[in-house]
Short mmCIF file of C-alpha atoms in Angstrom, two decimals:
data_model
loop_
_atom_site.label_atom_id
_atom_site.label_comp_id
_atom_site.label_asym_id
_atom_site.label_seq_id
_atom_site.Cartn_x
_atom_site.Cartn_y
_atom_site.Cartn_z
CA UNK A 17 138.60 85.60 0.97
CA UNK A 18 138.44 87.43 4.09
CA UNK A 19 140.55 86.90 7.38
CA UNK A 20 140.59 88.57 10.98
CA UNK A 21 143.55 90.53 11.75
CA UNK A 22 144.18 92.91 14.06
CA UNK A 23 143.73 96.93 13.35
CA UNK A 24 146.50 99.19 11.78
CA UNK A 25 145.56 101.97 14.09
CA UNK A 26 147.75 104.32 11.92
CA UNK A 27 144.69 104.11 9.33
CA UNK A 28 142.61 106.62 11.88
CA UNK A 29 142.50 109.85 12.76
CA UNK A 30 140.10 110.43 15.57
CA UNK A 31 139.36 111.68 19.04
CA UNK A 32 141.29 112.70 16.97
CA UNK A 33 142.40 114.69 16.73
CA UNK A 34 142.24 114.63 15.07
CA UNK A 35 143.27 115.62 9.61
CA UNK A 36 144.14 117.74 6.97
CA UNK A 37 144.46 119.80 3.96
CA UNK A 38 146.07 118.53 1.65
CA UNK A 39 146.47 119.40 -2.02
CA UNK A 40 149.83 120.64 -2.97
CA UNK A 41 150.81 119.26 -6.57
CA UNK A 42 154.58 120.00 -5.81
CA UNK A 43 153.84 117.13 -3.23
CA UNK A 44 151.95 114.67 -5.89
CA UNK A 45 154.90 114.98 -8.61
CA UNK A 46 157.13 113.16 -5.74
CA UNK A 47 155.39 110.21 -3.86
CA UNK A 48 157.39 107.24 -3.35
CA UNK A 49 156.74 104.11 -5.34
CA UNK A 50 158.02 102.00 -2.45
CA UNK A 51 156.81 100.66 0.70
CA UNK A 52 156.23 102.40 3.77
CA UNK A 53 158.69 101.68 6.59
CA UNK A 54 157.46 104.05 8.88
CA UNK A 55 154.35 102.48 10.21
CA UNK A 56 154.70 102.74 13.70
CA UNK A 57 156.46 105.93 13.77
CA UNK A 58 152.83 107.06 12.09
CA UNK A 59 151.04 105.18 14.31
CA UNK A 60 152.60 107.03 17.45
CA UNK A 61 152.11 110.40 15.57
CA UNK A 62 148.32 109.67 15.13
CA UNK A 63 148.20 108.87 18.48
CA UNK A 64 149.72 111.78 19.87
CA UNK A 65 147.63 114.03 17.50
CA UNK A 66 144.61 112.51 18.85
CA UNK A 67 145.61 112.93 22.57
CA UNK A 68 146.81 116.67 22.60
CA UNK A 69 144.18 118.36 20.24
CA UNK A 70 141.24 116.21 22.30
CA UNK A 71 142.85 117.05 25.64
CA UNK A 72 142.66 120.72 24.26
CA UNK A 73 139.18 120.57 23.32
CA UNK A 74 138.42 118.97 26.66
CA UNK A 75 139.99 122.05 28.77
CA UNK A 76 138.35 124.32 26.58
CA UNK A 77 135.18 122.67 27.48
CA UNK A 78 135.77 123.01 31.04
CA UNK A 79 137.12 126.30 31.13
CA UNK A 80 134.02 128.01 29.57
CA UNK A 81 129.94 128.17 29.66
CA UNK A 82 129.24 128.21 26.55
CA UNK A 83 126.61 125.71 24.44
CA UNK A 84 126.56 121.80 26.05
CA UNK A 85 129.47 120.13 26.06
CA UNK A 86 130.33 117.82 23.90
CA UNK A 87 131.32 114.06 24.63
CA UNK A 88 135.13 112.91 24.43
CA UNK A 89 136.72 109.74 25.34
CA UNK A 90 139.72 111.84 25.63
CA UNK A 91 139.87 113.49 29.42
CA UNK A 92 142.31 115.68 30.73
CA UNK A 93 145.04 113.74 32.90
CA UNK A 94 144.59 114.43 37.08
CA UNK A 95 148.86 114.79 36.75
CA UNK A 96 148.16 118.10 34.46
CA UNK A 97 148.08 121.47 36.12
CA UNK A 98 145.43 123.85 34.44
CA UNK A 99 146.49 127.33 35.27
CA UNK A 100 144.58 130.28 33.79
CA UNK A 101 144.18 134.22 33.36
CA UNK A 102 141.82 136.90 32.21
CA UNK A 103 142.68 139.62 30.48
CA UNK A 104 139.99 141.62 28.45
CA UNK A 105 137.93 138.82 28.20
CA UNK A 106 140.87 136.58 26.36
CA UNK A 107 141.23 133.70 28.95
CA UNK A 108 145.17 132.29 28.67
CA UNK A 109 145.47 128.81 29.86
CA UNK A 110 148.75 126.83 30.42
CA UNK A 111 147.86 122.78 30.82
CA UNK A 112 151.52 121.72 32.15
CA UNK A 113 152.22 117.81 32.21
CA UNK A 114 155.20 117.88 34.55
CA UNK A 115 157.69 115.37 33.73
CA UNK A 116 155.67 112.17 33.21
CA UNK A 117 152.29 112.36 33.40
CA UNK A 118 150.38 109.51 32.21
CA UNK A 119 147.71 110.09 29.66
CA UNK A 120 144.16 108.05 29.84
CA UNK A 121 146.03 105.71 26.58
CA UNK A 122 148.62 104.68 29.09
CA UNK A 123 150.92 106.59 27.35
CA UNK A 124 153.30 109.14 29.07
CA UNK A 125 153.24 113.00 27.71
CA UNK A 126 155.93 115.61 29.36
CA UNK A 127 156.15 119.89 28.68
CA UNK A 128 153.40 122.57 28.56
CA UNK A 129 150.62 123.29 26.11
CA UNK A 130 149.57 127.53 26.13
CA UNK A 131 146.21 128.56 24.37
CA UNK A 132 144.56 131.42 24.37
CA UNK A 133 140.81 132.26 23.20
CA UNK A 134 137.98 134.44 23.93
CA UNK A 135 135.59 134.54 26.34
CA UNK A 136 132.82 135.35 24.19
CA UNK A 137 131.17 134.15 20.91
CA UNK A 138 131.72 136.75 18.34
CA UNK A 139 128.96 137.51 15.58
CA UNK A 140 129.01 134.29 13.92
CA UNK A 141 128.71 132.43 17.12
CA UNK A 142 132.56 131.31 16.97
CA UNK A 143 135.24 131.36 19.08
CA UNK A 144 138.76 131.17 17.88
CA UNK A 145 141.66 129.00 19.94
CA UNK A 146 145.06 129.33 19.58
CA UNK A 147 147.37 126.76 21.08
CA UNK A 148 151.05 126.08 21.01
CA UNK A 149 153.25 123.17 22.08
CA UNK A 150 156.17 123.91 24.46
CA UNK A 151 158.62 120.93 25.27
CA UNK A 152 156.12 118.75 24.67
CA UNK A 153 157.47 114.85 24.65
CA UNK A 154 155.05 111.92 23.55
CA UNK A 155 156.45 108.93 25.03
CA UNK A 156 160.00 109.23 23.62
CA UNK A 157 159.00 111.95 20.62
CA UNK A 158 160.07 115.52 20.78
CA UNK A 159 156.59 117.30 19.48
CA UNK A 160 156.44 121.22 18.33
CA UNK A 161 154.52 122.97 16.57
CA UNK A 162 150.72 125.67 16.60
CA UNK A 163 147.31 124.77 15.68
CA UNK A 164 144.41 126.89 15.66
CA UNK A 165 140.38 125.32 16.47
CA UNK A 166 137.84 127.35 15.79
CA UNK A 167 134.72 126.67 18.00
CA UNK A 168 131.15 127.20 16.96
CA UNK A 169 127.61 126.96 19.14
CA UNK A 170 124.01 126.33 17.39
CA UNK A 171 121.82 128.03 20.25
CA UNK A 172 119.03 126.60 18.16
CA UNK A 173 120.06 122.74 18.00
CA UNK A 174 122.77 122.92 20.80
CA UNK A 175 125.12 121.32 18.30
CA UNK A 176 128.89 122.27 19.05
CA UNK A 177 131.88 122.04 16.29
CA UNK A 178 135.58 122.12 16.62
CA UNK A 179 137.84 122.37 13.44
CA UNK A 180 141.32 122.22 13.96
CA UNK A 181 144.18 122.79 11.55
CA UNK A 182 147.57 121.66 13.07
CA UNK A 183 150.84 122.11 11.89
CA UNK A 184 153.08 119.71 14.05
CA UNK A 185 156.96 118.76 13.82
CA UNK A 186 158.04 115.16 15.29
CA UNK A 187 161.67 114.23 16.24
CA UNK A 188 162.82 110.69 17.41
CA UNK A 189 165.83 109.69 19.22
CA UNK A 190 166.90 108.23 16.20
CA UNK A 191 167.19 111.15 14.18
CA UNK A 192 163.97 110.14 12.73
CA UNK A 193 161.38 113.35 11.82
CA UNK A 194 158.06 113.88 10.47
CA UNK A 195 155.40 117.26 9.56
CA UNK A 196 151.98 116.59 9.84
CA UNK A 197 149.72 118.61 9.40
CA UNK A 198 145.76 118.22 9.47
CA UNK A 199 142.50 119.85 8.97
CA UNK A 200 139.20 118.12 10.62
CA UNK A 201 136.55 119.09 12.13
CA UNK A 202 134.11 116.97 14.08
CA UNK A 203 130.55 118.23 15.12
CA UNK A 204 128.25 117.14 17.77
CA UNK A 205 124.59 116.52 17.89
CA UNK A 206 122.82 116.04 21.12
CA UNK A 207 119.95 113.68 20.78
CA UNK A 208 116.91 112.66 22.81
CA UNK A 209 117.47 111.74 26.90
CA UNK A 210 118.11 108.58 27.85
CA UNK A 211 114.66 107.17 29.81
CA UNK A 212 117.01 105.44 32.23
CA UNK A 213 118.47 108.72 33.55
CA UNK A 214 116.95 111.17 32.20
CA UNK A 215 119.15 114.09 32.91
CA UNK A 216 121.71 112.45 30.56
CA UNK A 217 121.94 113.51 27.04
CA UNK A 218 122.72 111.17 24.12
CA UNK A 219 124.82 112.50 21.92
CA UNK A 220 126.74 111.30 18.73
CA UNK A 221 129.21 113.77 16.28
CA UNK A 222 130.24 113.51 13.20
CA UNK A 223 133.95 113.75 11.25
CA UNK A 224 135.24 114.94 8.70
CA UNK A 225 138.80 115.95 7.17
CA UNK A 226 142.04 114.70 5.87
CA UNK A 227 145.80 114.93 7.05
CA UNK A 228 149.16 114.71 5.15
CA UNK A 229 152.56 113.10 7.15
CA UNK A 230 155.95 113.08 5.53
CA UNK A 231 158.78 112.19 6.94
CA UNK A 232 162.48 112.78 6.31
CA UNK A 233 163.25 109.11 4.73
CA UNK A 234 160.60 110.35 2.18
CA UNK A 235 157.40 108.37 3.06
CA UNK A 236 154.24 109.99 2.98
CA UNK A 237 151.23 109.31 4.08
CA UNK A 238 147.72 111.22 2.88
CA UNK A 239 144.34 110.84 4.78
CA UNK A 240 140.73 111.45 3.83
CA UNK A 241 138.24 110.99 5.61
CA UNK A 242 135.25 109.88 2.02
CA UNK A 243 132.27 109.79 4.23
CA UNK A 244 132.08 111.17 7.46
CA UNK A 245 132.93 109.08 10.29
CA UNK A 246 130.01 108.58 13.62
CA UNK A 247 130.70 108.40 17.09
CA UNK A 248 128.39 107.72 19.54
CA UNK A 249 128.33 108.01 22.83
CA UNK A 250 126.96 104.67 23.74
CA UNK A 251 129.87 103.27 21.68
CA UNK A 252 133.74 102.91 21.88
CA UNK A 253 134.21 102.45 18.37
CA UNK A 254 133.62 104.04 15.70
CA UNK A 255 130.43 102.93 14.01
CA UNK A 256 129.96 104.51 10.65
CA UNK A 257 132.19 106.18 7.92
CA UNK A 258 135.22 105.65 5.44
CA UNK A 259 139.16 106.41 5.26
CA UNK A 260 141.16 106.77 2.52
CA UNK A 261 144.54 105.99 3.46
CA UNK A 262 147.50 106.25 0.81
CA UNK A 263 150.47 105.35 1.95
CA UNK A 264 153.13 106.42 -0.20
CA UNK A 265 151.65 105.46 -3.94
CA UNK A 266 149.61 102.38 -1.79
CA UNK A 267 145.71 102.83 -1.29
CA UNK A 268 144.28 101.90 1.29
CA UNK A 269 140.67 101.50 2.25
CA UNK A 270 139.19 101.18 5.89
CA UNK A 271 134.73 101.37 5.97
CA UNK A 272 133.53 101.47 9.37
CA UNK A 273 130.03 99.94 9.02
CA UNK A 274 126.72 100.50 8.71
CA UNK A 275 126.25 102.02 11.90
CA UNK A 276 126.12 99.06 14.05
CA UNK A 277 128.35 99.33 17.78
CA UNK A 278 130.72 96.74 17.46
CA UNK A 279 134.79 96.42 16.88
CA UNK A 280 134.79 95.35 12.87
CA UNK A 281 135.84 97.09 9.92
CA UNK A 282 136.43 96.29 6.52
CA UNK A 283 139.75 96.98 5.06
CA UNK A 284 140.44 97.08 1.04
CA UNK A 285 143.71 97.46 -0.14
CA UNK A 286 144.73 98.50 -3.91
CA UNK A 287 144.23 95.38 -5.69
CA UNK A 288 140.84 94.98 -4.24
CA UNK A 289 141.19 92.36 -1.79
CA UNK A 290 139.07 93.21 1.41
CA UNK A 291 140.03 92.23 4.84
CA UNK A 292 138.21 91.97 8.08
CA UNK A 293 139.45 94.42 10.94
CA UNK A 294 139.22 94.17 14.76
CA UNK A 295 139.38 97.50 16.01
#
């Protein structure tokens, strides 16, 4: 029997910011038996994951030439001050929130974020970026940490990629703290112009990964991303693709679709019972 409820949003990595690896056995011999009762604290940390490796992306994107760019829902807040300097073709940038600078999720995101990458592609066609976190504060959550994306350009297809692997630290007010650290990477395909206005590619990407959270009352939660998940740019959800959530010893299922734009997923839990999700 299926019912409507409305999304756990702490099921999804995306926009995302963003998964990771995630095989340590010293980690598998100690996952809790009992429930999680950190749900929202992961929900904010997906959230915040999302917002500061897409806002990256998205100044990367704006501070080179290089390949088309690719789409994001994800922009870079007017309140942010993009600063930058060449040296040796390295380009440093500093994206500095102020004090309260609201992101585009209505959310409010404090401190500095300093990356660094290259102004050309190297042989491969890559370019690597560096990034840290400096004071950073995600609505009431201290946030530190590195990450490294590595950006690659198809001259022949125009297709872009960014894989990111993060390794970020979370402390609440509370005492509260959680690692999580991911590994994704999300490519984009431009497609065929829309007819309407022409000059306007379509373009949709493609993600895959998986991400590990624990926190320091012991729960853990593990993502895998089963089948890669599509975005579209026509569409605000997410129309195609599979997570694996496990939530402490819990599985959890979440399938996308078949590709169709609209807000429903299908969510399966361990005993097999499958619910329908409103995104």
């Amino acid at each position: 029997m299926k019912k409507r409820i409305f999304a756990y949003t702490g099921l999804l990595f995306i926009t995302c910011s963003f998964l990771l690896s995630c095989s340590n056995d010293d980690d598998a011999t100690q996952i809790p038996t009992t429930a999680v009762t950190t749900s929202k604290q992961y929900k904010d940390i997906t959230s915040a994951n999302k917002e500061i490796n897409s806002v990256v992306e998205n100044v990367f994107n704006t501070e080179t030439n290089i390949g088309n760019k690719s789409f994001s829902n994800v922009k870079t807040p007017e309140c942010a001050t993009i600063t930058s300097e060449v040296t040796d073709q390295t380009k440093t940038v500093t994206i500095d929130f102020g004090d309260n600078c609201e992101l585009p999720n209505g959310e409010v995101i404090s401190g500095r974020i300093q990356m660094s990458f290259s102004l050309k592609l190297d042989t491969e066609s890559k370019i690597e970026i560096s990034y840290s976190l400096d004071k950073i504060v995600y609505k009431d959550i201290t946030v530190s940490g590195t990450a490294t994306t590595i950006f690659s350009f198809n001259s022949d297809t125009g297709n872009t990629k960014f894989t990111t692997n993060s390794d970020f630290t979370f402390a609440w007010t509370d005492g509260v703290t959680a690692t999580s650290k991911t590994n994704f990477a999300t490519e984009s395909f431009p497609g065929n112009s829309n007819p309407d206005t022409p000059p306007n590619l379509i373009f949709y990407s493609l993600t895959t990964g998986n991400s590990l959270t624990q926190f320091s009352n012991g729960d853990r939660f593990a993502v895998e991303i089963t089948t890669p998940l599509r975005n579209e740019s026509s569409c605000q959800y997410t129309v195609s693709g599979i997570i694996v959530t496990t939530e402490n010893s819990a599985v959890i299922t979440l399938n996308y679709g078949d590709g169709e734009c609209d807000n429903i997923a299908t969510q399966t839990d361990a005993d097999g019972n499958e619910t329908t999700i409103e995104l």
